[in-house]
């Protein structure tokens, strides 16, 4: 929840930053991506979890302590909404692979839909397929490619230069 808290602070704090939207919106999109990333792992591990989208301050800490868990479906809806925002506002590529890009948001949406589909979610299977195909068909736009040497994926000295990790 520390990562979620940091993302919520960044999202809320962006409104206080005096900068053009073109500069701050991609940074806010990174926060949305990270919040979705953290919640995706929480909901898969624990199911229903408290879903917080606002910063917790000293004045709201007591109210937040009594928050109830959100349904799995509501958490997934929030994850998808956050990733869709990220997909819209992140750049196609980043200066470092550790920063989320539009391709990463689309890839995570595919993973989220595939996870939601389970073994019988036909609509979610199609959504997962559609997002995955978008990434595959636009691999050049997102600067993705399979590494010519599979062992590079396990080499700490070579992995940062690889185009394979999303």
GROMACS .gro file of C-alpha atoms in nm:
model
  166
    1UNK     CA    1   0.000   0.000   0.000
    2UNK     CA    2   0.299   0.236   0.019
    3UNK     CA    3   0.328   0.227  -0.359
    4UNK     CA    4  -0.045   0.291  -0.391
    5UNK     CA    5  -0.018   0.579  -0.145
    6UNK     CA    6   0.268   0.730  -0.347
    7UNK     CA    7   0.066   0.697  -0.668
    8UNK     CA    8  -0.239   0.857  -0.506
    9UNK     CA    9  -0.023   1.144  -0.377
   10UNK     CA   10   0.127   1.198  -0.723
   11UNK     CA   11  -0.214   1.197  -0.890
   12UNK     CA   12  -0.365   1.439  -0.639
   13UNK     CA   13  -0.052   1.655  -0.621
   14UNK     CA   14  -0.038   1.703  -0.997
   15UNK     CA   15  -0.331   1.942  -0.972
   16UNK     CA   16  -0.113   2.172  -0.760
   17UNK     CA   17   0.175   2.177  -1.007
   18UNK     CA   18   0.192   2.484  -1.228
   19UNK     CA   19   0.306   2.320  -1.549
   20UNK     CA   20   0.149   2.264  -1.889
   21UNK     CA   21  -0.073   1.957  -1.913
   22UNK     CA   22   0.147   1.825  -2.192
   23UNK     CA   23   0.431   1.799  -1.940
   24UNK     CA   24   0.253   1.670  -1.633
   25UNK     CA   25  -0.010   1.436  -1.781
   26UNK     CA   26   0.247   1.171  -1.890
   27UNK     CA   27   0.393   1.177  -1.537
   28UNK     CA   28   0.046   1.138  -1.387
   29UNK     CA   29  -0.013   0.850  -1.629
   30UNK     CA   30   0.290   0.675  -1.479
   31UNK     CA   31   0.126   0.705  -1.136
   32UNK     CA   32  -0.198   0.559  -1.271
   33UNK     CA   33   0.000   0.272  -1.425
   34UNK     CA   34   0.178   0.202  -1.096
   35UNK     CA   35  -0.144   0.211  -0.894
   36UNK     CA   36  -0.298  -0.041  -1.136
   37UNK     CA   37   0.018  -0.254  -1.117
   38UNK     CA   38   0.006  -0.271  -0.736
   39UNK     CA   39  -0.368  -0.339  -0.719
   40UNK     CA   40  -0.341  -0.609  -0.986
   41UNK     CA   41  -0.096  -0.800  -0.771
   42UNK     CA   42  -0.300  -0.742  -0.454
   43UNK     CA   43  -0.630  -0.860  -0.602
   44UNK     CA   44  -0.472  -1.173  -0.747
   45UNK     CA   45  -0.316  -1.262  -0.413
   46UNK     CA   46  -0.592  -1.162  -0.173
   47UNK     CA   47  -0.917  -1.115  -0.366
   48UNK     CA   48  -1.120  -0.842  -0.202
   49UNK     CA   49  -0.896  -0.560  -0.076
   50UNK     CA   50  -0.952  -0.201   0.037
   51UNK     CA   51  -0.942   0.012  -0.278
   52UNK     CA   52  -0.805   0.359  -0.209
   53UNK     CA   53  -0.787   0.625  -0.478
   54UNK     CA   54  -0.727   0.931  -0.260
   55UNK     CA   55  -0.427   1.025  -0.044
   56UNK     CA   56  -0.459   0.944   0.324
   57UNK     CA   57  -0.384   1.243   0.544
   58UNK     CA   58  -0.372   1.275   0.921
   59UNK     CA   59  -0.727   1.412   0.917
   60UNK     CA   60  -0.859   1.120   0.714
   61UNK     CA   61  -0.649   0.841   0.867
   62UNK     CA   62  -0.921   0.742   1.115
   63UNK     CA   63  -1.186   0.734   0.843
   64UNK     CA   64  -0.956   0.535   0.615
   65UNK     CA   65  -0.882   0.284   0.891
   66UNK     CA   66  -1.248   0.181   0.889
   67UNK     CA   67  -1.272   0.139   0.512
   68UNK     CA   68  -1.420  -0.187   0.397
   69UNK     CA   69  -1.290  -0.417   0.130
   70UNK     CA   70  -1.395  -0.362  -0.228
   71UNK     CA   71  -1.527  -0.645  -0.441
   72UNK     CA   72  -1.286  -0.816  -0.678
   73UNK     CA   73  -1.493  -0.687  -0.971
   74UNK     CA   74  -1.470  -0.326  -0.844
   75UNK     CA   75  -1.093  -0.355  -0.797
   76UNK     CA   76  -1.054  -0.491  -1.150
   77UNK     CA   77  -1.271  -0.207  -1.284
   78UNK     CA   78  -1.038   0.043  -1.115
   79UNK     CA   79  -0.729  -0.135  -1.250
   80UNK     CA   80  -0.869  -0.128  -1.603
   81UNK     CA   81  -0.967   0.238  -1.575
   82UNK     CA   82  -0.618   0.330  -1.452
   83UNK     CA   83  -0.450   0.133  -1.730
   84UNK     CA   84  -0.676   0.288  -1.993
   85UNK     CA   85  -0.573   0.634  -1.868
   86UNK     CA   86  -0.209   0.528  -1.881
   87UNK     CA   87  -0.253   0.380  -2.228
   88UNK     CA   88  -0.396   0.709  -2.353
   89UNK     CA   89  -0.140   0.941  -2.195
   90UNK     CA   90   0.190   0.755  -2.177
   91UNK     CA   91   0.443   0.802  -2.458
   92UNK     CA   92   0.509   0.518  -2.702
   93UNK     CA   93   0.863   0.474  -2.567
   94UNK     CA   94   1.056   0.583  -2.258
   95UNK     CA   95   1.419   0.668  -2.198
   96UNK     CA   96   1.451   0.364  -1.970
   97UNK     CA   97   1.274   0.027  -1.975
   98UNK     CA   98   1.195   0.075  -1.605
   99UNK     CA   99   0.945   0.351  -1.692
  100UNK     CA  100   0.602   0.245  -1.817
  101UNK     CA  101   0.512   0.324  -2.176
  102UNK     CA  102   0.197   0.300  -2.385
  103UNK     CA  103   0.305  -0.051  -2.491
  104UNK     CA  104   0.346  -0.154  -2.127
  105UNK     CA  105  -0.003  -0.025  -2.043
  106UNK     CA  106  -0.152  -0.220  -2.336
  107UNK     CA  107   0.044  -0.531  -2.235
  108UNK     CA  108  -0.079  -0.507  -1.878
  109UNK     CA  109  -0.435  -0.457  -1.998
  110UNK     CA  110  -0.399  -0.781  -2.196
  111UNK     CA  111  -0.272  -0.957  -1.883
  112UNK     CA  112  -0.552  -0.815  -1.668
  113UNK     CA  113  -0.819  -0.924  -1.917
  114UNK     CA  114  -0.662  -1.268  -1.949
  115UNK     CA  115  -0.654  -1.307  -1.570
  116UNK     CA  116  -1.015  -1.193  -1.540
  117UNK     CA  117  -1.118  -1.438  -1.811
  118UNK     CA  118  -1.005  -1.734  -1.603
  119UNK     CA  119  -1.129  -2.037  -1.787
  120UNK     CA  120  -1.461  -1.914  -1.917
  121UNK     CA  121  -1.460  -1.537  -1.969
  122UNK     CA  122  -1.511  -1.525  -2.344
  123UNK     CA  123  -1.547  -1.145  -2.364
  124UNK     CA  124  -1.234  -1.093  -2.156
  125UNK     CA  125  -1.042  -1.343  -2.372
  126UNK     CA  126  -1.125  -1.133  -2.676
  127UNK     CA  127  -1.021  -0.810  -2.500
  128UNK     CA  128  -0.691  -0.972  -2.396
  129UNK     CA  129  -0.632  -1.092  -2.750
  130UNK     CA  130  -0.710  -0.749  -2.896
  131UNK     CA  131  -0.466  -0.569  -2.664
  132UNK     CA  132  -0.192  -0.826  -2.720
  133UNK     CA  133  -0.232  -0.797  -3.098
  134UNK     CA  134  -0.206  -0.416  -3.070
  135UNK     CA  135   0.131  -0.456  -2.898
  136UNK     CA  136   0.257  -0.725  -3.136
  137UNK     CA  137   0.148  -0.540  -3.449
  138UNK     CA  138   0.305  -0.216  -3.324
  139UNK     CA  139   0.626  -0.359  -3.179
  140UNK     CA  140   0.832  -0.115  -3.384
  141UNK     CA  141   0.635   0.181  -3.253
  142UNK     CA  142   0.692   0.066  -2.894
  143UNK     CA  143   1.052  -0.039  -2.963
  144UNK     CA  144   0.997  -0.405  -2.872
  145UNK     CA  145   1.170  -0.702  -3.031
  146UNK     CA  146   1.270  -1.054  -2.935
  147UNK     CA  147   1.629  -1.075  -2.815
  148UNK     CA  148   1.846  -1.270  -3.055
  149UNK     CA  149   2.021  -1.441  -2.763
  150UNK     CA  150   1.776  -1.582  -2.507
  151UNK     CA  151   2.053  -1.596  -2.245
  152UNK     CA  152   2.072  -1.216  -2.249
  153UNK     CA  153   1.744  -1.212  -2.061
  154UNK     CA  154   1.929  -1.360  -1.764
  155UNK     CA  155   2.244  -1.148  -1.800
  156UNK     CA  156   2.237  -0.840  -1.575
  157UNK     CA  157   2.495  -0.669  -1.794
  158UNK     CA  158   2.295  -0.718  -2.114
  159UNK     CA  159   1.929  -0.698  -2.010
  160UNK     CA  160   1.910  -0.316  -1.993
  161UNK     CA  161   1.997  -0.293  -2.363
  162UNK     CA  162   1.747  -0.562  -2.466
  163UNK     CA  163   1.429  -0.463  -2.647
  164UNK     CA  164   1.245  -0.770  -2.524
  165UNK     CA  165   1.138  -0.672  -2.170
  166UNK     CA  166   0.814  -0.479  -2.156
   0.00000   0.00000   0.00000
